[in-house]
Coordinates of C-alpha atoms in Angstrom, one line a residue:
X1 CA 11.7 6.6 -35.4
X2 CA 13.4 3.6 -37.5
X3 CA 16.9 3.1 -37.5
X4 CA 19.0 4.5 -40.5
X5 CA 19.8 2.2 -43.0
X6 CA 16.3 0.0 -42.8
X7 CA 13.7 2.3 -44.3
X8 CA 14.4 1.0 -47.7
X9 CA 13.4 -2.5 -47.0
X10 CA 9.7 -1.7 -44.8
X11 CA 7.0 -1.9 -47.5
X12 CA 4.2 1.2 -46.5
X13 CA 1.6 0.5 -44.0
X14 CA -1.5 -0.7 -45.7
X15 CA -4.3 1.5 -43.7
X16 CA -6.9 -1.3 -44.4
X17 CA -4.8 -4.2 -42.7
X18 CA -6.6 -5.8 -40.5
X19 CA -5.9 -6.0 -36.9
X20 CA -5.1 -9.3 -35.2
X21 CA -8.3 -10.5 -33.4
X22 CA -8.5 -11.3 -29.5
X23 CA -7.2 -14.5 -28.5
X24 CA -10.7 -15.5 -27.4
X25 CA -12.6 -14.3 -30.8
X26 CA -10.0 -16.5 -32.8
X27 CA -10.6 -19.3 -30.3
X28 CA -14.3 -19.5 -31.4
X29 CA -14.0 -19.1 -34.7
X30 CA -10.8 -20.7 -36.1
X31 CA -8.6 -24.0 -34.6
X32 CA -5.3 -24.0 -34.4
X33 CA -4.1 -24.6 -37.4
X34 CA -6.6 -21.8 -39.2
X35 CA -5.0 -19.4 -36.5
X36 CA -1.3 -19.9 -37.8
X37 CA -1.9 -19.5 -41.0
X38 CA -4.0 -16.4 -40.3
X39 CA -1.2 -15.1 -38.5
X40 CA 1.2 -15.7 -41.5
X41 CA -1.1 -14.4 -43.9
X42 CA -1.4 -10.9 -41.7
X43 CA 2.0 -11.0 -41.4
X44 CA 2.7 -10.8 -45.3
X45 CA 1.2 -7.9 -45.8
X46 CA 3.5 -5.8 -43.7
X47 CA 6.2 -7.6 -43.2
X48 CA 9.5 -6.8 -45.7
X49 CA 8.6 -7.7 -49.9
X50 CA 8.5 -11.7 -50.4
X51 CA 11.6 -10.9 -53.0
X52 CA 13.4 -11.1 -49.5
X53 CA 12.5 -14.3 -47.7
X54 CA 12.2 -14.8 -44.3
X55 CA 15.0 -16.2 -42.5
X56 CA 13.6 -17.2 -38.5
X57 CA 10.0 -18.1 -37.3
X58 CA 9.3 -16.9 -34.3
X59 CA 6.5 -18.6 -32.1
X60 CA 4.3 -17.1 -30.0
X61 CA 2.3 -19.5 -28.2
X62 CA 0.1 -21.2 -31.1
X63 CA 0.8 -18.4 -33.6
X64 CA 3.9 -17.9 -35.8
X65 CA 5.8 -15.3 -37.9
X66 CA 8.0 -15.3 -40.7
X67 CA 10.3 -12.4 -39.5
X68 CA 13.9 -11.3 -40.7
X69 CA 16.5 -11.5 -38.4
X70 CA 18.0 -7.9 -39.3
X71 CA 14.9 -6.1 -38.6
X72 CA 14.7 -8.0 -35.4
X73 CA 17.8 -7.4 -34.2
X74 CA 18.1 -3.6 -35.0
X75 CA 16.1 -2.9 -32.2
X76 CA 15.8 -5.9 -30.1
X77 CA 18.8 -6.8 -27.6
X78 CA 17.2 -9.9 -26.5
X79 CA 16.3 -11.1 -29.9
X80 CA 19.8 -10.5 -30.5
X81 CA 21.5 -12.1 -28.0
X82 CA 19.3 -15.4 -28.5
X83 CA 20.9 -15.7 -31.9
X84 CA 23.9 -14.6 -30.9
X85 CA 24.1 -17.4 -28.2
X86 CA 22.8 -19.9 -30.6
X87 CA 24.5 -22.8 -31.0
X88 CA 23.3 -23.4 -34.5
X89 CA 25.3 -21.2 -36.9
X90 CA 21.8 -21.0 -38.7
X91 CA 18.9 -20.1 -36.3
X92 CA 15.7 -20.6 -38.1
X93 CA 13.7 -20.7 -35.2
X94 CA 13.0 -19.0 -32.0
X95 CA 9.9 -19.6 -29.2
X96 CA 8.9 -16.7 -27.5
X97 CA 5.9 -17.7 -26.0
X98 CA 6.8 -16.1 -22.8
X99 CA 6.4 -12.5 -23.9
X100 CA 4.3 -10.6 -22.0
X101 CA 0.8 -10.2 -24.0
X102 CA 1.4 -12.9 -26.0
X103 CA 0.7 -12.7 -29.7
X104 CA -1.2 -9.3 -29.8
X105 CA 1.8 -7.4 -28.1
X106 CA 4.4 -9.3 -30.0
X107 CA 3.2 -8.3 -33.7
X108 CA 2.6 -4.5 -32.5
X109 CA 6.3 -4.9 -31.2
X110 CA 7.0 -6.6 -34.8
X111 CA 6.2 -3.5 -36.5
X112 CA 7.4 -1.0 -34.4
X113 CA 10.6 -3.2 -35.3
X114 CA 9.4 -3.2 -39.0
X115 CA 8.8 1.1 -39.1
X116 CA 4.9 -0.1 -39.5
X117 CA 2.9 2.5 -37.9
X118 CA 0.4 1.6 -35.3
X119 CA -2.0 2.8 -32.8
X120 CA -0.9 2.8 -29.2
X121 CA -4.1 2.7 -26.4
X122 CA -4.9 2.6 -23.0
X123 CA -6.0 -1.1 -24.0
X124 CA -2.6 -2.0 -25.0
X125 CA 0.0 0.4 -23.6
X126 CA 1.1 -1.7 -20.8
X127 CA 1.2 -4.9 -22.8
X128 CA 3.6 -3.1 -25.0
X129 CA 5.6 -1.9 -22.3
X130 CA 6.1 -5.1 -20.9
X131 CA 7.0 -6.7 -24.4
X132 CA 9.6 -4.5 -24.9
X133 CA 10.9 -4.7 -21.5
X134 CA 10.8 -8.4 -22.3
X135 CA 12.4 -8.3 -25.5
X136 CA 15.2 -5.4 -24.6
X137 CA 13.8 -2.6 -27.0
X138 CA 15.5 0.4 -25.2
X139 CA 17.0 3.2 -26.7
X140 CA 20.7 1.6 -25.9
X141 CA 20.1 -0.2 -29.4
X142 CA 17.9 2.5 -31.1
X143 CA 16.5 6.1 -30.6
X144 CA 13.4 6.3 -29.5
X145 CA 12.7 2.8 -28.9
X146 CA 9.2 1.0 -27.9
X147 CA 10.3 1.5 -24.1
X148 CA 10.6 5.1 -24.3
X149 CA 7.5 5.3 -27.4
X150 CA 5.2 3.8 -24.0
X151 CA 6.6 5.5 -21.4
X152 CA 5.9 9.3 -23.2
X153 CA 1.9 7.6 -23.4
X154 CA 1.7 6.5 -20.1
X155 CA 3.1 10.0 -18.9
X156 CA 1.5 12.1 -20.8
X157 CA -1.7 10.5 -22.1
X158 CA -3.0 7.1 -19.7
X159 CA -2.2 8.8 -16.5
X160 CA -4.5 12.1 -17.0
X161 CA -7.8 10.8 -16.6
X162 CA -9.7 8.6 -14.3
X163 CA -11.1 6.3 -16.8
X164 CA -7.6 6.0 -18.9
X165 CA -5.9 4.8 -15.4
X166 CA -8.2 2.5 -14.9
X167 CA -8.2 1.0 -17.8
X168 CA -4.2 0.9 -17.7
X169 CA -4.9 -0.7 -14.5
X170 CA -7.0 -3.7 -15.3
X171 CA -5.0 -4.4 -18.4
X172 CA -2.2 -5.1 -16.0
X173 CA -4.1 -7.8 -14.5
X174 CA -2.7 -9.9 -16.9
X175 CA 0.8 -8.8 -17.3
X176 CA 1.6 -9.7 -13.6
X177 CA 4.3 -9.7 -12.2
X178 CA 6.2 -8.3 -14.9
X179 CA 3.6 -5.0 -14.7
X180 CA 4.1 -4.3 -11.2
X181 CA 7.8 -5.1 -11.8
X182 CA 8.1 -1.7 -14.0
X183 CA 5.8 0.1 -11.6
X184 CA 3.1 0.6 -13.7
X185 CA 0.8 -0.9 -11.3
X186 CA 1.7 1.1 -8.5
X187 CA 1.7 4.8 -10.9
X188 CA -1.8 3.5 -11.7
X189 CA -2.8 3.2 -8.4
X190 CA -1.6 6.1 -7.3
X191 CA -3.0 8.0 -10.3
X192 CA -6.9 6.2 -10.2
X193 CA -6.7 7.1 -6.2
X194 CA -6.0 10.6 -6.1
X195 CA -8.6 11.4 -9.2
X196 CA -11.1 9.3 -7.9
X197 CA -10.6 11.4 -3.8
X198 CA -11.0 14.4 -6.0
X199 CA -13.9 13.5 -7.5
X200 CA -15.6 12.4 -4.3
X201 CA -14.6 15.7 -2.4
X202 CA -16.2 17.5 -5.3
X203 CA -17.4 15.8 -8.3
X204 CA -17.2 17.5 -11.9
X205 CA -19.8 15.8 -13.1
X206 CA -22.9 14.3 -12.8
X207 CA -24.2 11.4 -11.1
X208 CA -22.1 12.1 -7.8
X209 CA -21.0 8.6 -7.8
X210 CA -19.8 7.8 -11.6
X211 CA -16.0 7.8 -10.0
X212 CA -17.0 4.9 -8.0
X213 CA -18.6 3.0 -11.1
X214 CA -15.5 3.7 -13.2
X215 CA -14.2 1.3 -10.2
X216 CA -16.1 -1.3 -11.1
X217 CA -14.2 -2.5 -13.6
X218 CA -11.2 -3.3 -11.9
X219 CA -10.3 -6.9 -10.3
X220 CA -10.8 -7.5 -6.7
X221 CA -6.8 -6.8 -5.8
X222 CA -6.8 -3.8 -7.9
X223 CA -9.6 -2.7 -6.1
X224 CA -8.3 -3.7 -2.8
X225 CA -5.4 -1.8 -3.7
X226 CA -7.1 1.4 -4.8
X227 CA -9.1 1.6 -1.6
X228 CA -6.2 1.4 0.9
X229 CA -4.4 4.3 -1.2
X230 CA -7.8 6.8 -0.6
X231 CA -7.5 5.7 2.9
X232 CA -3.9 6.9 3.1
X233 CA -5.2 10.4 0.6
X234 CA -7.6 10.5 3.9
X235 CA -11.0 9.5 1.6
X236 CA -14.0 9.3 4.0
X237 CA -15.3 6.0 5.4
X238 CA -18.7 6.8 3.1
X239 CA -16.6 8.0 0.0
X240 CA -15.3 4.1 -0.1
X241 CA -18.6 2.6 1.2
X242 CA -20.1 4.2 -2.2
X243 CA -16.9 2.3 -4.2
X244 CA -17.6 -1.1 -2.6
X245 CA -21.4 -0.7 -3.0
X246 CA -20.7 0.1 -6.8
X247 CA -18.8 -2.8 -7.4
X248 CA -21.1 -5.0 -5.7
X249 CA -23.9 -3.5 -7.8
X250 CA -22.3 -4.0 -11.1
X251 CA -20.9 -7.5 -10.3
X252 CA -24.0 -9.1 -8.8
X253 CA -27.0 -6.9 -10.1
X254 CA -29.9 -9.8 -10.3
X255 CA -29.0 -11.1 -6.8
X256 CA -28.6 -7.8 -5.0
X257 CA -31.7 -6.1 -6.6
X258 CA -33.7 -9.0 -5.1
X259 CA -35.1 -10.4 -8.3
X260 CA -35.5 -14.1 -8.0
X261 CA -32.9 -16.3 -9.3
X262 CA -33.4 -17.6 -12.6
X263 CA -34.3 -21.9 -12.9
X264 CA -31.9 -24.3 -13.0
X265 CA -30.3 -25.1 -16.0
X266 CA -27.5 -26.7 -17.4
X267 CA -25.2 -24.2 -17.0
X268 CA -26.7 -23.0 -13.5
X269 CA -24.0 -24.5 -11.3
X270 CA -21.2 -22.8 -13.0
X271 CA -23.1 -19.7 -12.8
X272 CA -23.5 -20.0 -9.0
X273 CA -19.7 -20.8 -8.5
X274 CA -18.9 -17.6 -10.2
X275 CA -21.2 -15.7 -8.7
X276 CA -20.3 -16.8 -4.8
X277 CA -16.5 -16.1 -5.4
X278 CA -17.2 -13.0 -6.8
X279 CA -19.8 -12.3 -3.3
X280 CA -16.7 -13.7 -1.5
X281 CA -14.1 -11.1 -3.1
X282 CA -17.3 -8.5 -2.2
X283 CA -17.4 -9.1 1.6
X284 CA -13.4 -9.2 2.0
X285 CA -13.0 -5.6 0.3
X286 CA -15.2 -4.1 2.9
X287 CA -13.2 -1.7 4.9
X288 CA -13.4 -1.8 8.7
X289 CA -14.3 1.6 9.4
X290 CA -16.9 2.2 6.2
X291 CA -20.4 3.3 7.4
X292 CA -22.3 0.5 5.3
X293 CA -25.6 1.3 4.8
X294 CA -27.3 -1.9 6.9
X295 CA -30.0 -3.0 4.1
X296 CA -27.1 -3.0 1.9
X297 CA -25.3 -5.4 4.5
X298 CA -28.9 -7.6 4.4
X299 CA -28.7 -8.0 1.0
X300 CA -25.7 -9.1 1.1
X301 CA -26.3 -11.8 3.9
X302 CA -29.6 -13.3 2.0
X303 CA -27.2 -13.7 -1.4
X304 CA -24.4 -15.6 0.3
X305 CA -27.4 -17.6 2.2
X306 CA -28.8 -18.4 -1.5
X307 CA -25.6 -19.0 -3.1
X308 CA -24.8 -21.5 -0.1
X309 CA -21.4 -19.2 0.7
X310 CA -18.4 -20.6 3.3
X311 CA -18.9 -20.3 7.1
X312 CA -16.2 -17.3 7.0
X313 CA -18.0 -15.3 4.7
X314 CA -21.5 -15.7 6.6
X315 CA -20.4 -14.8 9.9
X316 CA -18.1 -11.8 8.7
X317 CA -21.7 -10.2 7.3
X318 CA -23.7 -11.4 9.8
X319 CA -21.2 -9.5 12.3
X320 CA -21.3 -5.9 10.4
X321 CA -25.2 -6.4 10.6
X322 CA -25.2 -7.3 14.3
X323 CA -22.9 -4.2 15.0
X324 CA -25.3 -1.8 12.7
X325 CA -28.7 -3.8 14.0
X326 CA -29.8 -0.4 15.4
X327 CA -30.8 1.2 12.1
X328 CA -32.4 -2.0 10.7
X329 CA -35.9 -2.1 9.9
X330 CA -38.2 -5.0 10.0
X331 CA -37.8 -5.9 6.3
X332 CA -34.2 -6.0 6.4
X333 CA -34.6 -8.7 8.8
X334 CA -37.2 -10.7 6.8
X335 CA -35.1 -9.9 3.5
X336 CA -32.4 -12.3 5.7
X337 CA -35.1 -14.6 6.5
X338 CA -37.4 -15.2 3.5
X339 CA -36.9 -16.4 0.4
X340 CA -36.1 -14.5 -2.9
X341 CA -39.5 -15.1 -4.0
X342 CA -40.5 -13.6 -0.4
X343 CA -42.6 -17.1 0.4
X344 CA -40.6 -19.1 1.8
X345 CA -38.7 -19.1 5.6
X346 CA -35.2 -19.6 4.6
X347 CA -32.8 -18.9 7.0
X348 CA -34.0 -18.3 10.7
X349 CA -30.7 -19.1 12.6
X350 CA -28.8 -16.1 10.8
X351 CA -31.1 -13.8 12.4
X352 CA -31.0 -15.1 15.7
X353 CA -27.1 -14.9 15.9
X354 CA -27.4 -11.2 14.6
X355 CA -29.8 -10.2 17.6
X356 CA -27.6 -12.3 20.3
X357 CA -24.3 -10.8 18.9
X358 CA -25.9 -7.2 19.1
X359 CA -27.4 -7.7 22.9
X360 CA -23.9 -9.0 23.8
X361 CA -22.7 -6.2 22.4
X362 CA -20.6 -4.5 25.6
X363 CA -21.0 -1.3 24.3
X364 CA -24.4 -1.4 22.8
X365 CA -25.6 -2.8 25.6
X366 CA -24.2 0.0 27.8
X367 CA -26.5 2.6 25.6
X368 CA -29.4 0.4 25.1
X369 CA -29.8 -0.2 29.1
X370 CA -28.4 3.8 29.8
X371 CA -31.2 4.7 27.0
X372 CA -33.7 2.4 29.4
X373 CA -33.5 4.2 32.6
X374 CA -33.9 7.5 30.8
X375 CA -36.9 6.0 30.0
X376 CA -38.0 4.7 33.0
X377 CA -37.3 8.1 34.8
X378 CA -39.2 10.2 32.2
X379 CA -42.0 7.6 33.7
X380 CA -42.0 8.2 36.8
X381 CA -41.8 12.0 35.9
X382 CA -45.4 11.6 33.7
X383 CA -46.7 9.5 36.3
X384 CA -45.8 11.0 39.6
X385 CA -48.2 9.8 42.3
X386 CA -46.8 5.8 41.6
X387 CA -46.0 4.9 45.1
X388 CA -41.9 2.7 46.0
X389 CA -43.4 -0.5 45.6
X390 CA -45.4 0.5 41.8
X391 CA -41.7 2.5 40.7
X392 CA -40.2 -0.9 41.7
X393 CA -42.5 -2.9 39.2
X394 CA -41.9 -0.4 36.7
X395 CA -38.1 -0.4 36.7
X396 CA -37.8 -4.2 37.5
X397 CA -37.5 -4.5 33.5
X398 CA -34.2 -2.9 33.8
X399 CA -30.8 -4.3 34.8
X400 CA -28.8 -1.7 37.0
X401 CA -25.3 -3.8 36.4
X402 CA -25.7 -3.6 32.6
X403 CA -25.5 0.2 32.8
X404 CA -22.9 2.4 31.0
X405 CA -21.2 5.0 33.3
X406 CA -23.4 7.8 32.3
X407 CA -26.3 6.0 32.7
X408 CA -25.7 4.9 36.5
X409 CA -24.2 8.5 37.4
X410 CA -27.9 9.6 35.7
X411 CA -29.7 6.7 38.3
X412 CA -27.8 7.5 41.2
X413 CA -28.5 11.4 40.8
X414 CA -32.4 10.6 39.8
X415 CA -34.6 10.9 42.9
X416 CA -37.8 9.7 41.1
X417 CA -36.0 6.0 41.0
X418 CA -36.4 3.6 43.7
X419 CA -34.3 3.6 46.7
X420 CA -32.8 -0.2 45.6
X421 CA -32.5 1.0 41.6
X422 CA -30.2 3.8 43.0
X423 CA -28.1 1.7 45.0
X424 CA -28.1 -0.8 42.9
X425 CA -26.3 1.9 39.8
X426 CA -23.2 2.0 42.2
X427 CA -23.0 -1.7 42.4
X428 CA -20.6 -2.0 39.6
X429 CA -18.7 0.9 40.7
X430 CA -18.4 -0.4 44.7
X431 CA -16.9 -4.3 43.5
X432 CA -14.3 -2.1 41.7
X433 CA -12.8 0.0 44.6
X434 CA -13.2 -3.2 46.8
X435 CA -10.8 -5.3 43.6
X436 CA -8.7 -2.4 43.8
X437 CA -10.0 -0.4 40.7
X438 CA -9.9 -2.5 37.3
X439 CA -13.2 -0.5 36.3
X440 CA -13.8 2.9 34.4
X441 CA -11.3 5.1 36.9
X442 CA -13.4 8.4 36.1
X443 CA -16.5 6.7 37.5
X444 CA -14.8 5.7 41.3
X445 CA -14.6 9.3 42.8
X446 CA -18.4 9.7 41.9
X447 CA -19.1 6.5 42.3
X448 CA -17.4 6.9 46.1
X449 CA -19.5 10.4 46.9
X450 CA -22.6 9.4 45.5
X451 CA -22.7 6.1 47.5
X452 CA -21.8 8.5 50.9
X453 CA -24.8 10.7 49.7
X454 CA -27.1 8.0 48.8
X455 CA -26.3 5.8 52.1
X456 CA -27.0 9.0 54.1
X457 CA -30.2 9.9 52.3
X458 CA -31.7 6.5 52.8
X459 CA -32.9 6.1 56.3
X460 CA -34.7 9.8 55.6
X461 CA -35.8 8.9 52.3
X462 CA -37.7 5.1 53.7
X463 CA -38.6 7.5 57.0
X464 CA -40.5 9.5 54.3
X465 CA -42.2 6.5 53.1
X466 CA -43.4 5.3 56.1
X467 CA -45.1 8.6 56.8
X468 CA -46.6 9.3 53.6
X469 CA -48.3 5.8 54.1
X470 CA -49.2 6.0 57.3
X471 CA -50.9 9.6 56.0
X472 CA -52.5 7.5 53.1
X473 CA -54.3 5.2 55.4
X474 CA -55.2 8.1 57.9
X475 CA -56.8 10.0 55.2
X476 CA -58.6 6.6 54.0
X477 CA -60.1 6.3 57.7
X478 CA -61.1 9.9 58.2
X479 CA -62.8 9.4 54.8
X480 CA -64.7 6.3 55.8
X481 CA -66.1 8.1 59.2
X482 CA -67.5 10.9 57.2
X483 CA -69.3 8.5 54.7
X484 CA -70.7 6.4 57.8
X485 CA -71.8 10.1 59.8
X486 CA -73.3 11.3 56.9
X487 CA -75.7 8.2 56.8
X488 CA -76.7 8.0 60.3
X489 CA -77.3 11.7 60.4
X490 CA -79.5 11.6 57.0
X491 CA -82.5 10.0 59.0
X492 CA -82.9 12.6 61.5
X493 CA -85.1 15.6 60.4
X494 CA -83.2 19.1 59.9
X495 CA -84.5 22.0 62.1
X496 CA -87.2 24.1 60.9
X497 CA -86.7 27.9 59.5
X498 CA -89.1 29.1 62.4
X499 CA -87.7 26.4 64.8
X500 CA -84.5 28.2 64.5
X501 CA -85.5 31.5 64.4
X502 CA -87.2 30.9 68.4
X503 CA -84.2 29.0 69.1
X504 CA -82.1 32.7 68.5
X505 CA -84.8 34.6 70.3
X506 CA -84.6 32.5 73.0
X507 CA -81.2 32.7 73.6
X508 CA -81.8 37.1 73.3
X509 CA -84.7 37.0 75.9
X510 CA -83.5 38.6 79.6
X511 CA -85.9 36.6 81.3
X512 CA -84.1 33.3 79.9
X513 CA -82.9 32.7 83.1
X514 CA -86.1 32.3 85.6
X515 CA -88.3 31.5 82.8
X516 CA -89.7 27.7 81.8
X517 CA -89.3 28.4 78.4
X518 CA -87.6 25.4 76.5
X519 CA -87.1 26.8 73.3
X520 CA -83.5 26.3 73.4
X521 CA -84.8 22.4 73.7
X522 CA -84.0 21.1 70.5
X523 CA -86.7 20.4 68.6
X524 CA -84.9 17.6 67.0
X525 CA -87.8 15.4 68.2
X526 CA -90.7 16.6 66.9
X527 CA -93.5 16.7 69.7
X528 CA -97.9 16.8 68.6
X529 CA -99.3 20.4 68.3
X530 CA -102.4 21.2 70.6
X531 CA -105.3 22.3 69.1
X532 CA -105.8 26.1 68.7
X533 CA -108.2 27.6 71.5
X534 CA -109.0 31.0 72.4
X535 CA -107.0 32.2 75.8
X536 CA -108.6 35.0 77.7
X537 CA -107.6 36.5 80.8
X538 CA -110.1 37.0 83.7

C-alpha cells in the first residue's frame, strides 16, 4: 500500500523488466563499471519519469541508483534521518553499502518505496526483512510498510512447509547477525525441527528419508542447530543418524561412494581443501548418542585418511569405530586399510589403534571375556569326559580378572569349570572387601557366599579327583591282566564235548568214592589212547 499523495508520480510496473542478476552472474559477465551502469539503466525504467530528475545517488557496494529523496523518505526513517542529519544543505549522495542483502534487497526495497510491485520469495524474504529493518521501513512512517509486508510471508507462507523453512533458513546464512537479531533464525529452526520429527515419526511421503535430504542444503551451523532442536522435540538417535548421513552423502558423494579420486589437476588442491573442511564440519555434527551405522563410520575414516585430514578429526572417527568394532565386517576394515583403487595398503596404523582402543574397552571387555567363559562352559558341557588338567588347558585362554560381574557369578556357580577358574572369578571381588569395597557393591554379598561355598566344596571336589584317577588307573590294570590271561590261556587245549560229559557222570556215580576212576582228572593234558582189544571174562 503506497502512501497518499505519491501514486501520481510512480510510472506503472513494466511486467517485462528485467530482474537484477546475482551478484556472482554479473561478476562473470560484466566489470565494474558495465555493472553501474546496468544498475542505472534498470533503474530508469521504474524509477519516477526523467521529466523529474533525480536528486541523491545512493550506493550500494559497486552499484548505484539515481533515486528521489521524497520517495525515499516517505517510507524510510533511516533514509530520512541521514538527510536530515546532513551537514550539507544539499545531499546528493548517500553510501549504503551496509544494507543487509546488498544490492538485490535494496532495489526490491526501492520499489516497494516506489509502489513498483514485486515478487516476494522464500529466496528473498529474509533479505528484505533485514533491509527494511536496516533502513526503518515500519509502519510508524507508513501503513503497511516492508516490515510488516515480510513478516505476514514469513507467518503465513515460509513457515508452513519443510522445504520453504529451509530455504528461509540458509538464506539467513548470509544476513548474520542481523537475521538472528530479528529471530528469524531461531522461528526457522524451530519450524524445520518440528516438521522434519514429524516426518520421521511418520513420513507423508515417499522415500522415508527425503526430510533428511531437504537438510542437506543447509550450512554446517544451521544444521548443528537443527539437530540439537529434534533432540530437545525427543527425535530418535537413528532419526538424526539418517540427517547426518544425508548430508554427508550429498556433500561428499564421489569420496563416500568409494569411486577413486579423480587425477591431479590444476585445480585439484583447491578441490581437496574444500572437500576436507567440509569432511571436518561432517565429523563434528555427529551426535554422541546416534547409532551410526559402522561402514558408514569406515568410509568416513578412509576419506579423511585420503584427504590427509587433522589429528582431531582422525582420532574422533577412529574412536566411534573402535566403540562400534563389534558389528564391523572384514571389508570395513580393509576399506580403512586399502586404497581407493583397492590396491594399495594405505593406512595400517588406523586400524591397529581401533582394535587396541576396542580390547581396552572396560566395558567391552567385560562382555567379550563374560561372552568367553559361556563359551568355554558350553565346552566342557559337549565334551564331558575332559579330565581337571584337559578343562585347565581349555580355559587357560581366558582371563578370570577381566570378567564382568555376570560373568564371574556364571564361573563361580558353573561346576564344569576348573577348581582354580572358579576361584580365580571371585578374585576381583575378594581384593575389594579386603580395600574396603571400591568395586561393584551388588557383587560383594555373592561374591562373600560363593567364596564360603566354593572354599568348602574344594577339599571334596580335589578328593573326587583323586578317586576318579585312582579308579582310571585301576580299571587300566585290571584291563591289562585280562589281555595277558587271555594269551597264556589261548595255548592250552579246551575240554572235549565227551570229556565233559564223563567229567559230569563222574561226579553222579555212587561208587565215586572207593572207585579208581579218574575221570574227574582233568583231561587238560591229553594222554595216548591204547589200542582197541576185545575183553572177555573167564
Amino acid at each position: 500500500m503506497a502512501c497518499p499523495g505519491l501514486e501520481k508520480v510512480v510510472e506503472p510496473f513494466l511486467p517485462s523488466s528485467p530482474e537484477l542478476p546475482g551478484p556472482a552472474m554479473a561478476a562473470s559477465a560484466l566489470g565494474s563499471s558495465s555493472r553501474r551502469s546496468l544498475t542505472m539503466d534498470r533503474t530508469a525504467r521504474w524509477v519516477c519519469s526523467q521529466d523529474i530528475p533525480s536528486d541523491i545517488r545512493v550506493k550500494v557496494g559497486e552499484a548505484s541508483f539515481p533515486l528521489h529523496k521524497f520517495m525515499l523518505v516517505a517510507k524510510s526513517g533511516y533514509v530520512r534521518r541521514r538527510i536530515l542529519e546532513s551537514n550539507k544543505s544539499d545531499l546528493a549522495h548517500i553510501d549504503l553499502s551496509e544494507v543487509p542483502g546488498g544490492a538485490d534487497a535494496f532495489e526490491r526495497a526501492a520499489k516497494f518505496c516506489y509502489g513498483v510491485n514485486f515478487e516476494i520469495t522464500v529466496h528473498n524474504v529474509a533479505a528484505l526483512r533485514c533491509a527494511a529493518e536496516y533502513l526503518e521501513m515500519t509502519d510508524k512512517y507508513c501503513n503497511g510498510n516492508l516490515v510488516n509486508r515480510t513478516e505476514e510471508f514469513l507467518n503465513n507462507a515460509a513457515f508452513k512447509a519443510l522445504s520453504s523453512a529451509v530455504a528461509v533458513l540458509r538464506s539467513c546464512e548470509r544476513l548474520l547477525p542481523m537475521a538472528d537479531q530479528l529471530n528469524i533464525v531461531q522461528r526457522c529452526v524451530d519450524a524445520v525441527s518440528s516438521k522434519a520429527c514429524n516426518e520421521a515419526k511418520a513420513p507423508s511421503r515417499t522415500p522415508d528419508g527425503w526430510w533428511a535430504y531437504e537438510l542437506a542444503a543447509l550450512g554446517p551451523s544451521s544444521l548443528r542447530k537443527i539437530l540439537t532442536a529434534m533432540r530437545s522435540r525427543g527425535a530418535t538417535p537413528q532419526a538424526l543418524a539418517t540427517a547426518v548421513s544425508a548430508y554427508a552423502e550429498k556433500l561428499l558423494p564421489d569420496i563416500l561412494s568409494g569411486k577413486a579420486p579423480p587425477p591431479p589437476g590444476p585445480d585439484s588442491e583447491e578441490v581437496r581443501t574444500r572437500q576436507r573442511g567440509l569432511l571436518e564440519s561432517i565429523v563434528s555434527l555427529l551426535p554422541d548418542d546416534a547409532a551410526f551405522h559402522v561402514s558408514f563410520l569406515c568410509c568416513l575414516l578412509r576419506a579423511a585418511i585420503f584427504l590427509e585430514s587433522p589429528v582431531t578429526c582422525r582420532k574422533e572417527l577412529e574412536k566411534r569405530v573402535s566403540a562400534a568394532l563389534d558389528q564391523a565386517s572384514v571389508g570395513d576394515l580393509l576399506s580403512v586399510t586399502l586404497d581407493y583403487a583397492g590396491e594399495r595398503v594405505a593406512e595400517v596404523d588406523s586400524v591397529r589403534r581401533i582394535v587396541t582402543g576396542f580390547v581396552e574397552r572396560e566395558g567391552r571387555g567385560g562382555v567379550l571375556y563374560g561372552g568367553g567363559a559361556a563359551e568355554t562352559a558350553g565346552g566342557t558341557q559337549a565334551h564331558p569326559r575332559l579330565d581337571e588338567i584337559e578343562r585347565e588347558k581349555v580355559c587357560s585362554v581366558m582371563d578370570p580378572l577381566k570378567l564382568s560381574y555376570e560373568a564371574r557369578l556364571h564361573a563361580s556357580q558353573n561346576k564344569r569349570l576348573p577348581l582354580q577358574i572358579m576361584l580365580h572369578a571371585l578374585y576381583y571381588d575378594q581384593l575389594n572387601l579386603r580395600s574396603g569395597g571400591g568395586g561393584d557393591p551388588k557383587a560383594t554379598d555373592a561374591a562373600a557366599d560363593m567364596r564360603k561355598q566354593i572354599m568348602a566344596d574344594s577339599t571334596l571336589i580335589q578328593e573326587n579327583e583323586a578317586l576318579r584317577t585312582e579308579l582310571t588307573r585301576m580299571k587300566m590294570f585290571v584291563s591289562d591282566m585280562q589281555k595277558n590271561h587271555q594269551g597264556s590261556s589261548g595255548s592250552a587245549r579246551k575240554p572235549t564235548f565227551f570229556a565233559s560229559v564223563s567229567k559230569t557222570l563222574g561226579k553222579l556215580n555212587p561208587f565215586r568214592q572207593g572207585s579208581k576212576d579218574t575221570s574227574h582228572i582233568s583231561d587238560g593234558v591229553e594222554v595216548a589212547k591204547p589200542r582197541r582189544r576185545r575183553f572177555s571174562i573167564s
